[in-house]
MMTF fields as JSON, N, C-alpha, C and O atoms, coordinates in Angstrom:
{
  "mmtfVersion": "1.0.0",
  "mmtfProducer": "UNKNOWN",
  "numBonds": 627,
  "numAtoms": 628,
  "numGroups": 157,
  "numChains": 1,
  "numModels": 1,
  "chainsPerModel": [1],
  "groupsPerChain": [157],
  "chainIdList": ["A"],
  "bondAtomList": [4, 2, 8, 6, 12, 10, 16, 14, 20, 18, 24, 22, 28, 26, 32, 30, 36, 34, 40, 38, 44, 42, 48, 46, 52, 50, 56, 54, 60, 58, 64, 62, 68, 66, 72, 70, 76, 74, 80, 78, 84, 82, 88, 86, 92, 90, 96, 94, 100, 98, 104, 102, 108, 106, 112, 110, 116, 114, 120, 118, 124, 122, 128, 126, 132, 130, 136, 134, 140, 138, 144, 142, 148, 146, 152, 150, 156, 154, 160, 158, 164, 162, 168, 166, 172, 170, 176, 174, 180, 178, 184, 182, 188, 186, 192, 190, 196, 194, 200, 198, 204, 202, 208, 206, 212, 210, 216, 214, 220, 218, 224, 222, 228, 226, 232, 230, 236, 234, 240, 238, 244, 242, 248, 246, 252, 250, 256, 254, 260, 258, 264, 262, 268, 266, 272, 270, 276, 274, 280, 278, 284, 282, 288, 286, 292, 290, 296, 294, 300, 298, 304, 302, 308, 306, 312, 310, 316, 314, 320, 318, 324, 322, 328, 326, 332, 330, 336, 334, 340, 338, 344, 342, 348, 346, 352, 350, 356, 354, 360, 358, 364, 362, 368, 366, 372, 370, 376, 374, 380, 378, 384, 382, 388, 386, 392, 390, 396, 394, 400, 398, 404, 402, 408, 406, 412, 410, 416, 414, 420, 418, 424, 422, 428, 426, 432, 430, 436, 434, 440, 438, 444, 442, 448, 446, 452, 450, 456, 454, 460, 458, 464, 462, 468, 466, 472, 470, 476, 474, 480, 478, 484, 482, 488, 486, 492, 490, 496, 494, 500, 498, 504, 502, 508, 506, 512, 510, 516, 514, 520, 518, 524, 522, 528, 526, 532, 530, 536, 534, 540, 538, 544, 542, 548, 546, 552, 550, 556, 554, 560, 558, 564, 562, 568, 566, 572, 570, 576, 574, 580, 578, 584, 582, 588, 586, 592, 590, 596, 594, 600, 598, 604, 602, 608, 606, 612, 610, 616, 614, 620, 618, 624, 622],
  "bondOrderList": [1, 1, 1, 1, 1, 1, 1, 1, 1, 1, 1, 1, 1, 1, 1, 1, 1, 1, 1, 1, 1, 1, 1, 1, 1, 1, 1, 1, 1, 1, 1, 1, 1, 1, 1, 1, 1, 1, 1, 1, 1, 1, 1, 1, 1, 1, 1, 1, 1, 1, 1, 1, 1, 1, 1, 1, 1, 1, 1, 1, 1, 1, 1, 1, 1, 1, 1, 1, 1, 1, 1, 1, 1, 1, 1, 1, 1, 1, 1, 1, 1, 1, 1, 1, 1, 1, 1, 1, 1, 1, 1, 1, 1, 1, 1, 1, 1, 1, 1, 1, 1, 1, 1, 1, 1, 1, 1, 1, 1, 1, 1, 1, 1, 1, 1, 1, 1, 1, 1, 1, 1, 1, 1, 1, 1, 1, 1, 1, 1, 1, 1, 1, 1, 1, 1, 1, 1, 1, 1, 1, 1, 1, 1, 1, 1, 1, 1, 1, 1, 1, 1, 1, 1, 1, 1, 1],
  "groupList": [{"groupName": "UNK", "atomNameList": ["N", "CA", "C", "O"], "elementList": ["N", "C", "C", "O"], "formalChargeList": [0, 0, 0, 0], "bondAtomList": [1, 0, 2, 1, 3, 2], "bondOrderList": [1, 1, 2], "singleLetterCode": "X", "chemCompType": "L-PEPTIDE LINKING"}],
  "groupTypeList": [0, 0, 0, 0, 0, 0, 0, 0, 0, 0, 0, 0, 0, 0, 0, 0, 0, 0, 0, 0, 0, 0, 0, 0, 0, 0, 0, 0, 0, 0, 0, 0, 0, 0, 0, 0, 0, 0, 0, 0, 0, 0, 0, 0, 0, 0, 0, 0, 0, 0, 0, 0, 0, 0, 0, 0, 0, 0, 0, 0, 0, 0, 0, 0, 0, 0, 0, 0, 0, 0, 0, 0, 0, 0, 0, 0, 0, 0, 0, 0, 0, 0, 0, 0, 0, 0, 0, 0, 0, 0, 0, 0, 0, 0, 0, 0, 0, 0, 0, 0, 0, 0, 0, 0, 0, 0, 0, 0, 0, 0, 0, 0, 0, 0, 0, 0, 0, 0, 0, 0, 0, 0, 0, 0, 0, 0, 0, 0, 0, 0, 0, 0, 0, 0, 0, 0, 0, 0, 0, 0, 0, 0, 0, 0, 0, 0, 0, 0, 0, 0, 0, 0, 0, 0, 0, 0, 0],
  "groupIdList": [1, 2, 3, 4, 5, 6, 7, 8, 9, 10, 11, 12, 13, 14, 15, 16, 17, 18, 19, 20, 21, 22, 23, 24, 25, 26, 27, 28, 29, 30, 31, 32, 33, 34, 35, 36, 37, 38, 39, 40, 41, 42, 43, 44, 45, 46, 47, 48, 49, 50, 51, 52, 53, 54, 55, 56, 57, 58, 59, 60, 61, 62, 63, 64, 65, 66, 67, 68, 69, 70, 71, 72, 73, 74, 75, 76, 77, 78, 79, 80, 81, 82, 83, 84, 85, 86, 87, 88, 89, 90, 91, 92, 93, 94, 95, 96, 97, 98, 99, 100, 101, 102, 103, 104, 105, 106, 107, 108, 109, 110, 111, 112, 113, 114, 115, 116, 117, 118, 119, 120, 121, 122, 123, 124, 125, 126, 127, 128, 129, 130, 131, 132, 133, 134, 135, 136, 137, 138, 139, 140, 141, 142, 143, 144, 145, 146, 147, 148, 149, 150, 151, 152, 153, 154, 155, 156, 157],
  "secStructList": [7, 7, 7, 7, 1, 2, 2, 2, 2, 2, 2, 2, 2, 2, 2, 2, 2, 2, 6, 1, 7, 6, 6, 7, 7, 5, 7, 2, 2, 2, 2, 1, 6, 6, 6, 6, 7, 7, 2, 2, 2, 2, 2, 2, 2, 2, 2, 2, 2, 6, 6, 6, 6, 1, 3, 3, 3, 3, 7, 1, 1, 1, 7, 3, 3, 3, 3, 1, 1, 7, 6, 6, 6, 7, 5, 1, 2, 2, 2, 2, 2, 2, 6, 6, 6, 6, 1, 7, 1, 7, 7, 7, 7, 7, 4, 4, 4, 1, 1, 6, 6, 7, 7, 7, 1, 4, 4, 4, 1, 1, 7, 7, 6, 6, 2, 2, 2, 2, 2, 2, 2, 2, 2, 2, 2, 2, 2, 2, 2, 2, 6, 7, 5, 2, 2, 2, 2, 6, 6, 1, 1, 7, 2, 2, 2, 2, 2, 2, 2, 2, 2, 2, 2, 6, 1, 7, 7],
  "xCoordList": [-1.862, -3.183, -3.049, -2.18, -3.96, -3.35, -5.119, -5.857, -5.173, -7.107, -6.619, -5.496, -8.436, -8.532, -7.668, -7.24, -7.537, -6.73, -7.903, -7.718, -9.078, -10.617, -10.239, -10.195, -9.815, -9.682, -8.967, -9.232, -7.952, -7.073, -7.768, -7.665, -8.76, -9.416, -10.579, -10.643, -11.375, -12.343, -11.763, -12.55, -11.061, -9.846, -9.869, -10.194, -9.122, -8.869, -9.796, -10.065, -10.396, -11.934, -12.374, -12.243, -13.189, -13.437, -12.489, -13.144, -11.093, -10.591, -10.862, -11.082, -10.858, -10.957, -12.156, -12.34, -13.335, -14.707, -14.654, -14.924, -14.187, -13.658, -13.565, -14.178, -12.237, -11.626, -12.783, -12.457, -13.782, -14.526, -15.288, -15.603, -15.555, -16.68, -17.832, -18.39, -18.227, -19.747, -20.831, -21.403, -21.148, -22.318, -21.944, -22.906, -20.674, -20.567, -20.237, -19.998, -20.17, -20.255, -18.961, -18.207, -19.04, -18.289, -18.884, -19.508, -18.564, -19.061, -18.229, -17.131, -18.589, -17.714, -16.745, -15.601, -16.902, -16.168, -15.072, -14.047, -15.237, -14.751, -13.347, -12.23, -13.865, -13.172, -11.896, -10.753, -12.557, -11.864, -11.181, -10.459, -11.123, -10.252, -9.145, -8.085, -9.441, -8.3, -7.619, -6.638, -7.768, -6.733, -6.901, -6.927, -7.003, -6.87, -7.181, -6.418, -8.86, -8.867, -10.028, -10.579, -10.747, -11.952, -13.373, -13.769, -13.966, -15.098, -15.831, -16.121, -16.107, -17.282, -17.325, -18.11, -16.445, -15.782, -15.52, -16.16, -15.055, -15.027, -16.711, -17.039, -17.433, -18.637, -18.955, -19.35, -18.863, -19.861, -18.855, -19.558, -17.773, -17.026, -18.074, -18.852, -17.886, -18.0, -19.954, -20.365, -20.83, -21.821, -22.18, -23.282, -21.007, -20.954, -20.367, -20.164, -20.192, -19.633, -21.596, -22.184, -22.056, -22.917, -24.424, -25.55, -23.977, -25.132, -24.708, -25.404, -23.444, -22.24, -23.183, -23.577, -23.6, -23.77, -23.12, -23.675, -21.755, -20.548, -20.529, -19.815, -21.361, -21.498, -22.656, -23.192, -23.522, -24.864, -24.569, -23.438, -25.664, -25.353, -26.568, -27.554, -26.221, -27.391, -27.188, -26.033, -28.46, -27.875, -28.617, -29.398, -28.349, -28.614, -26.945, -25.805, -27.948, -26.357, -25.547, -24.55, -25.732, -25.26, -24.792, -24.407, -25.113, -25.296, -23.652, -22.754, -23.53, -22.423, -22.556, -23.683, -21.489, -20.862, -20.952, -20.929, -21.046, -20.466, -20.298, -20.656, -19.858, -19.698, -21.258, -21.869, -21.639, -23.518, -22.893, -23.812, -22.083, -21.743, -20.606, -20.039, -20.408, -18.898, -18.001, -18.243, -16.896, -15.791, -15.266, -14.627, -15.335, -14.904, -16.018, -16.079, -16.94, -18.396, -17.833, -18.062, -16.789, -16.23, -14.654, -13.543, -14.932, -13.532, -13.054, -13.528, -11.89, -11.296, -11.568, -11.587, -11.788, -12.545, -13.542, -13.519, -15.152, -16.347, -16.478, -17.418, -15.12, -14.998, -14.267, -15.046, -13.363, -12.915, -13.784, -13.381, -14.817, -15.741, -16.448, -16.614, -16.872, -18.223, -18.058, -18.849, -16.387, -16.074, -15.271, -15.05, -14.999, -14.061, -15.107, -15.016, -15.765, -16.363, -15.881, -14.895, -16.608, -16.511, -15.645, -15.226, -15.514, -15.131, -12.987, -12.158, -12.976, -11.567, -10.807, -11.379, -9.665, -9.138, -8.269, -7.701, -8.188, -7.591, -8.617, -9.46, -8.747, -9.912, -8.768, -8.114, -8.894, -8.672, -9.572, -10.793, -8.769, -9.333, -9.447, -10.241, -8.812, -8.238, -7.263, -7.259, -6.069, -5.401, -4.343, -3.559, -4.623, -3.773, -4.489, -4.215, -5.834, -6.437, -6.002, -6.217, -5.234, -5.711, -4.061, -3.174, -3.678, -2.795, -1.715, -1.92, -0.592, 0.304, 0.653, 0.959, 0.508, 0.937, -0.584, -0.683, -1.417, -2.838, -2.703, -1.572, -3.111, -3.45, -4.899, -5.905, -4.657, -5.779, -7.069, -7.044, -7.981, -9.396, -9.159, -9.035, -9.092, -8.7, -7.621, -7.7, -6.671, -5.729, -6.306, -5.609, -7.534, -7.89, -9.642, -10.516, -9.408, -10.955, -10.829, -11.652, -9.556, -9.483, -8.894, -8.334, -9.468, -9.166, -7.747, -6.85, -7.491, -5.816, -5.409, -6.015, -3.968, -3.64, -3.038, -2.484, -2.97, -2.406, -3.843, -3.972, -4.839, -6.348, -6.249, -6.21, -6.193, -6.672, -5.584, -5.846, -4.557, -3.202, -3.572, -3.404, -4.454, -4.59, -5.982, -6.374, -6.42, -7.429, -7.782, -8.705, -6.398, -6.167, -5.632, -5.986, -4.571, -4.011, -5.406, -5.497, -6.261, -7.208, -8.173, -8.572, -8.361, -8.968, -8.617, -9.415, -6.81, -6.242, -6.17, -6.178, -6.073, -5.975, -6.951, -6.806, -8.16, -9.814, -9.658, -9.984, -9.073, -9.178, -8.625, -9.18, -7.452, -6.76, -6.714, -6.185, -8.059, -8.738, -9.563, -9.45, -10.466, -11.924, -10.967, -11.206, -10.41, -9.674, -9.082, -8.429, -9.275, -9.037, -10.0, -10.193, -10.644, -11.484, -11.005, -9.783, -11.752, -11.248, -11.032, -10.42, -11.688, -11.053, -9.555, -9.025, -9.393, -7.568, -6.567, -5.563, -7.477, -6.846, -6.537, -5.477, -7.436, -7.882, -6.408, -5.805, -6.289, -5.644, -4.188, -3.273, -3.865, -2.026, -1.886, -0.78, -3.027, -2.28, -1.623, -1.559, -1.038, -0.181, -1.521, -2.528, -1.486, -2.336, -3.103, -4.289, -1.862, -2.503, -3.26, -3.566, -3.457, -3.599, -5.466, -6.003, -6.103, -8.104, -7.95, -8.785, -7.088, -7.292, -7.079, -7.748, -5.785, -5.459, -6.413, -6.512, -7.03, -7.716, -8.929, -8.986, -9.799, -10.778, -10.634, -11.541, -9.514, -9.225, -8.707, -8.456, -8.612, -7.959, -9.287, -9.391, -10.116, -11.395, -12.09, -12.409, -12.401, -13.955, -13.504, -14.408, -12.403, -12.117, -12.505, -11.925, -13.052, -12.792, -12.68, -13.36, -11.61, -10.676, -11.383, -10.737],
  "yCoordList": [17.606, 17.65, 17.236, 16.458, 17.802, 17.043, 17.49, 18.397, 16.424, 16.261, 16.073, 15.86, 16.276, 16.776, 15.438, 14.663, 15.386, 14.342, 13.408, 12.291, 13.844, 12.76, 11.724, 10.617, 12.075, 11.243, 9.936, 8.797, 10.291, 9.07, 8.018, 6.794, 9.321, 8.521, 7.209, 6.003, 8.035, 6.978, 6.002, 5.056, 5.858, 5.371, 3.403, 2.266, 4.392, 2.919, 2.581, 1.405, 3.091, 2.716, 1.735, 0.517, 2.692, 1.279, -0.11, -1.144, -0.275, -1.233, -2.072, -3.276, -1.476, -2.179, -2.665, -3.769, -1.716, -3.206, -4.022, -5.189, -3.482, -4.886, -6.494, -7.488, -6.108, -6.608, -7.969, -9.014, -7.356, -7.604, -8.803, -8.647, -10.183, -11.141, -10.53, -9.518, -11.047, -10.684, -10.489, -11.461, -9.509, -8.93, -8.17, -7.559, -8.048, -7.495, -6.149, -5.502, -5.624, -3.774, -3.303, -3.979, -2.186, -1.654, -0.115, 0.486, 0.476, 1.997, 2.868, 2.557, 4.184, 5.201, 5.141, 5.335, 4.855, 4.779, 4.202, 4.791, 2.281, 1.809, 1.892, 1.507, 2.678, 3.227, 3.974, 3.755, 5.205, 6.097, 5.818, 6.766, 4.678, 4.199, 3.414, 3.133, 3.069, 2.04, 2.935, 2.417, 3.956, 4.7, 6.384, 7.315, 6.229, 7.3, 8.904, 9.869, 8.812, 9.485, 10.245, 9.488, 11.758, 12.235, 11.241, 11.114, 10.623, 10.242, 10.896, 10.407, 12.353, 12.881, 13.361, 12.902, 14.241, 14.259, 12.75, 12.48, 12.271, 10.544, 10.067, 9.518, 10.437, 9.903, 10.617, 9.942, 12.199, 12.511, 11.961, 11.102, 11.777, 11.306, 10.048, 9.945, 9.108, 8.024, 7.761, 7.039, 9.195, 9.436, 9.771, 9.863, 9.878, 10.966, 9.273, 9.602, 8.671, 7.171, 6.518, 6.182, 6.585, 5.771, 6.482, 5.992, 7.566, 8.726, 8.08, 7.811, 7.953, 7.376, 6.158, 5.868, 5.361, 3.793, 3.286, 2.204, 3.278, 2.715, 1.938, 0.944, 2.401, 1.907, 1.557, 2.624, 0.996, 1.117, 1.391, 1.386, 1.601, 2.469, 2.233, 2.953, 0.915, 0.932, 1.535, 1.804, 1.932, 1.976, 1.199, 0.361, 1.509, 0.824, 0.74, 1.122, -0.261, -0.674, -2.143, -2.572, -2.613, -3.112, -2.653, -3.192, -1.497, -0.905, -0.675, -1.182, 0.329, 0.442, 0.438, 0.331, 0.546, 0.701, -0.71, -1.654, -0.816, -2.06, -1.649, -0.494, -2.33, -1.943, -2.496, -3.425, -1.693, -1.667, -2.973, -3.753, -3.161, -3.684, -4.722, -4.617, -6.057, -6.796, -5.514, -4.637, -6.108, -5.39, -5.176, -4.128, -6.183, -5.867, -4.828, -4.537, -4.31, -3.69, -2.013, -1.108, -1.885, -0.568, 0.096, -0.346, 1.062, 1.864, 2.571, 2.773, 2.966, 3.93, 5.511, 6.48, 5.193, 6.484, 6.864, 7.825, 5.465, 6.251, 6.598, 7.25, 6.058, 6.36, 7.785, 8.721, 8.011, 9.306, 10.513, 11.672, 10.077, 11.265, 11.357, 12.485, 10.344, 10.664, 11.774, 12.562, 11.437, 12.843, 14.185, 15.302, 13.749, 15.119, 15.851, 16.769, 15.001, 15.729, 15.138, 14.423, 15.499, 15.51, 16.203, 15.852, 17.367, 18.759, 18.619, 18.197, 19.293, 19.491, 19.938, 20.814, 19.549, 20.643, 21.704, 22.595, 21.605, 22.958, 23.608, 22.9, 25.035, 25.735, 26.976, 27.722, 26.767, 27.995, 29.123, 29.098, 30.221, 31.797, 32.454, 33.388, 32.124, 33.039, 34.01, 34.876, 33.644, 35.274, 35.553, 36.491, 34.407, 35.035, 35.599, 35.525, 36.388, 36.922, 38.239, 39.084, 38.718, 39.571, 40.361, 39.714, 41.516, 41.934, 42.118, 41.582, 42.814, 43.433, 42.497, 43.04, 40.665, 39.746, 39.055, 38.058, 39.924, 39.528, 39.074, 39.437, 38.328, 37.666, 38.24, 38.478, 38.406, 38.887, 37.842, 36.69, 38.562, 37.73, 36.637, 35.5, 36.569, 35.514, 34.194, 32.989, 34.887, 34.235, 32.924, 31.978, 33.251, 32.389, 31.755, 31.573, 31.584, 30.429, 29.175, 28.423, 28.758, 26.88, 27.392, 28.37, 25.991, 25.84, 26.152, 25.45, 27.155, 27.045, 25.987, 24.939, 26.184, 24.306, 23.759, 22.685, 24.228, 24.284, 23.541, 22.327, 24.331, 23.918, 22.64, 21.804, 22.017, 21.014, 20.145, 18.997, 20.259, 19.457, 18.668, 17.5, 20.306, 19.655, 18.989, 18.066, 19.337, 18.721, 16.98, 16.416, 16.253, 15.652, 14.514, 13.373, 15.547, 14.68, 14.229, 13.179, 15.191, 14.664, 13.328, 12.588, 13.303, 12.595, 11.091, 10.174, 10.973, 10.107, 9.405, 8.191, 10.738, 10.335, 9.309, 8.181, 10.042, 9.496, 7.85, 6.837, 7.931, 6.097, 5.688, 5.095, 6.218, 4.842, 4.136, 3.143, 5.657, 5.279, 4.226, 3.087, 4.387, 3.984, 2.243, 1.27, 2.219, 0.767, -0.057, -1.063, 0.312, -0.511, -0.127, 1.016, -1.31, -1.752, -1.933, -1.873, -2.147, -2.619, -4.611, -5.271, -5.119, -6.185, -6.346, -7.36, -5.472, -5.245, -4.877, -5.404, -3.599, -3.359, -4.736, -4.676, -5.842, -6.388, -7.771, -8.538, -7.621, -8.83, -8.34, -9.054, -7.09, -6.768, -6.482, -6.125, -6.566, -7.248, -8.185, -9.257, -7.733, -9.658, -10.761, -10.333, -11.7, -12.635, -12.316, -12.219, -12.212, -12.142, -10.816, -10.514, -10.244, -8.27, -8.514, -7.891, -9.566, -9.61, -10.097, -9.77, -10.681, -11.436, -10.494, -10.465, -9.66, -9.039, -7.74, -7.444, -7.015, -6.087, -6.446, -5.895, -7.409, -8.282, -8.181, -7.613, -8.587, -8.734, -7.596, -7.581, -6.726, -5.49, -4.864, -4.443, -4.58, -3.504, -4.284, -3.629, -5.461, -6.134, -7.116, -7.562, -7.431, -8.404, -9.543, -10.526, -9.817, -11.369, -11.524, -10.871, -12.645, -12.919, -14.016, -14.442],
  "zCoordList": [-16.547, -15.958, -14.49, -14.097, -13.715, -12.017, -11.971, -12.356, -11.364, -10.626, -9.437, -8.979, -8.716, -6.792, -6.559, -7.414, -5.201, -4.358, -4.116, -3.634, -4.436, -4.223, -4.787, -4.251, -6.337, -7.81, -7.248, -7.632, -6.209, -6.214, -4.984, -4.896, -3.778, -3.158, -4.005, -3.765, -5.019, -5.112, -6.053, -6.102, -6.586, -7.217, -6.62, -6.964, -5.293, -4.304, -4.008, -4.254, -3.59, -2.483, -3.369, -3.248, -4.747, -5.855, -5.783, -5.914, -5.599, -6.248, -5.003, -5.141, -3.729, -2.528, -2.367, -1.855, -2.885, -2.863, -3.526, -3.242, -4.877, -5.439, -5.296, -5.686, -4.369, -3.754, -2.411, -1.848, -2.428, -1.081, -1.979, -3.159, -1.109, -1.364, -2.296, -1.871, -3.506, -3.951, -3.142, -2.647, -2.964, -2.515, -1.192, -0.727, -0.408, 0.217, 0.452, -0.568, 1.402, 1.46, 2.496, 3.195, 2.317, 3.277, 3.511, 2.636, 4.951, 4.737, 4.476, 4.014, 4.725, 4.351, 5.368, 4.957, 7.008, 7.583, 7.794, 8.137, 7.504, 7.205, 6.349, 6.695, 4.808, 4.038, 4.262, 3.861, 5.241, 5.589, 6.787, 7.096, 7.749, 8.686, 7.966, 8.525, 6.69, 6.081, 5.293, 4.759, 5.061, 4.711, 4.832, 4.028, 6.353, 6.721, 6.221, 6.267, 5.629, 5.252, 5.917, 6.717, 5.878, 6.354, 5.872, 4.714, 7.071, 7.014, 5.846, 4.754, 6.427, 5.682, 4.06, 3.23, 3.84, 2.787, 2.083, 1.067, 2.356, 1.744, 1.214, 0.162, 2.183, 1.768, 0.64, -0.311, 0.45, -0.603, -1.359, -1.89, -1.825, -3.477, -3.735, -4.684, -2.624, -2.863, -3.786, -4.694, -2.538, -3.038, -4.83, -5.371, -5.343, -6.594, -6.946, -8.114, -6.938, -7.344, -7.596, -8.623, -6.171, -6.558, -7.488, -7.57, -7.988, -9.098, -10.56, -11.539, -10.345, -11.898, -12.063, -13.193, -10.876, -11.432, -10.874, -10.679, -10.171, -10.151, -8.978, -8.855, -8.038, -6.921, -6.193, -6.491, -5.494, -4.905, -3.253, -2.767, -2.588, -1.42, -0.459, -0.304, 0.216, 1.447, 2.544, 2.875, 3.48, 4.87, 5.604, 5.155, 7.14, 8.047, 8.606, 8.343, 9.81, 10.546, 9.475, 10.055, 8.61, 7.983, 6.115, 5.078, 6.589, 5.071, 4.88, 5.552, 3.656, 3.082, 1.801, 1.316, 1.046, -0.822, -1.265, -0.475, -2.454, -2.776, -4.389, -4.619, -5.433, -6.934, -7.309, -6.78, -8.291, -8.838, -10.232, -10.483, -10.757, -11.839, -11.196, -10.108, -12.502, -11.784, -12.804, -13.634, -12.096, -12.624, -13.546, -13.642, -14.7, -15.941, -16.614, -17.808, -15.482, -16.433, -16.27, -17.072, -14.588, -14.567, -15.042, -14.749, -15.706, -16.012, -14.948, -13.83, -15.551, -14.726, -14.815, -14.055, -16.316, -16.653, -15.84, -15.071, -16.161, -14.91, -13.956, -13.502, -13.225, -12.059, -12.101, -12.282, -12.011, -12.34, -13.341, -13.446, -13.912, -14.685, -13.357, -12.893, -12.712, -11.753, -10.601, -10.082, -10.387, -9.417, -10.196, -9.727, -11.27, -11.675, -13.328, -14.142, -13.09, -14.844, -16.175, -16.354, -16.907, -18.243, -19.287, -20.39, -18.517, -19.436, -19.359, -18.552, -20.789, -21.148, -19.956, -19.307, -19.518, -18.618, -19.363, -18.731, -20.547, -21.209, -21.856, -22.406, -21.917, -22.609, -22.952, -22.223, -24.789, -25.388, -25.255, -25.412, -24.917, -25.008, -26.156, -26.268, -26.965, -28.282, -28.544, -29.419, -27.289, -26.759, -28.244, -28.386, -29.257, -30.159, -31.383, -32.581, -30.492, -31.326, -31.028, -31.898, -29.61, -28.561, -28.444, -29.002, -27.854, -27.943, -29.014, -30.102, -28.827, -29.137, -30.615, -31.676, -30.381, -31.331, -32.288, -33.003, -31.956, -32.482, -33.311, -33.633, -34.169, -35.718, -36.248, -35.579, -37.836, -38.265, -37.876, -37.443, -38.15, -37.799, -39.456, -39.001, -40.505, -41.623, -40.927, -41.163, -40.051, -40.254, -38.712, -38.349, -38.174, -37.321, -37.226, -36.379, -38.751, -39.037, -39.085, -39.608, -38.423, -38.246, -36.354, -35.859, -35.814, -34.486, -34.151, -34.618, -33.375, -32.421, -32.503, -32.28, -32.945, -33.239, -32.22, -32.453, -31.022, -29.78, -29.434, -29.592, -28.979, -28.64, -29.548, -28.645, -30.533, -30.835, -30.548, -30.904, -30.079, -29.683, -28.502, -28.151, -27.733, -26.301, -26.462, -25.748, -27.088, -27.45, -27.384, -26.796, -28.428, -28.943, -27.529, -27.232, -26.861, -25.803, -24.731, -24.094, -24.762, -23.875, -23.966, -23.066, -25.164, -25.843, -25.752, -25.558, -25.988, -25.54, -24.303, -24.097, -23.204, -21.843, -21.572, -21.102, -22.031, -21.831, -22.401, -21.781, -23.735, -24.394, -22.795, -21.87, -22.924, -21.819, -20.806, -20.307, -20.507, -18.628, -19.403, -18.951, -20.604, -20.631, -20.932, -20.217, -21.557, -21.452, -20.294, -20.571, -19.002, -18.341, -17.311, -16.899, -16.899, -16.045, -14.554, -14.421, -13.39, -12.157, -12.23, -11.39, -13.386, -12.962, -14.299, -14.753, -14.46, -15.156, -13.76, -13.282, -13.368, -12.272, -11.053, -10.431, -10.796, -9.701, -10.227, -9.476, -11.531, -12.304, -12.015, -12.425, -11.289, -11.138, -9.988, -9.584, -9.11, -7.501, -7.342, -7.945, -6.389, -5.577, -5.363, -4.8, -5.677, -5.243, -3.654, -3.338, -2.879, -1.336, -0.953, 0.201, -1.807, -1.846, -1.278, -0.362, -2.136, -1.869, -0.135, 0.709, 0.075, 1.647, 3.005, 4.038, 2.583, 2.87, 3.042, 4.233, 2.312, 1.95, 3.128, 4.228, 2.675, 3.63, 4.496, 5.104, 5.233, 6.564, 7.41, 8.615, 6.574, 7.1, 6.936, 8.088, 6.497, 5.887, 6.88, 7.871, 6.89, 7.19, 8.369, 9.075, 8.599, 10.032, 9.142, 9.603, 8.319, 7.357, 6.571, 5.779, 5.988, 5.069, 3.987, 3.03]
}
């Protein structure tokens, strides 16, 4: 499976507010100066973060992101459904209904067992995001990683 290159943006971004004092924010810009990424484009993911729940979203000249929940409340999963979807990334056609190696129509009244394989792996993928949270994630930094982050994003540590 390989998802957009967004996936890995809102990814960080999340772990990096995280990362930030309770109640504090950061903007899209911000964001996207700390790791070099497009302002604008950055904003809508992050926008599609805060529709999930995942994030809240003031403006003004002090506005910015911050996480809508503490951290043990977000997955990795919601975060990654909010920009990539819901839906399977494998979708059976039926092609071994179809051509030269067709199978009778009897011989295909239970699901492609391929389709339910992948099925199956997806399903999995999904447990393992939905099992870890950003404060799992926040718990296998280096200690100095929140100060650091702060001080690099926001000028305070």
């Amino acid at each position: 499976m390989k998802l957009p290159v967004s996936t890995e943006w809102v990814l960080h971004c999340a772990t990096t507010l995280a990362q930030l004092e309770p109640g504090a924010s950061a903007s899209a810009a911000q964001l996207a100066r700390y790791y070099d990424l497009p302002a604008a484009y950055l904003a809508k993911q992050l926008q599609a973060l805060v529709r999930a729940g995942v994030l809240t979203a003031t403006t003004g000249p002090r506005g910015g992101f911050r996480l809508a929940r503490p951290t043990a409340e977000i997955t990795l999963l919601q975060i990654v459904e909010a920009v990539d979807g819901t839906s399977a990334p494998y979708e059976c056609r039926e092609i071994r209904q179809r051509g030269q190696g067709a199978l009778p129509p009897e011989d295909c009244h239970n699901t492609c067992v391929l389709a339910h394989r992948m099925a199956r792996a997806h399903e999995a993928w999904r447990r393992s995001l939905a099992e870890v949270s950003l404060a799992d994630i926040l718990s296998e930094l280096p200690p100095s990683a929140p100060a650091r982050t702060r001080l690099r994003l926001t000028g305070s540590a």
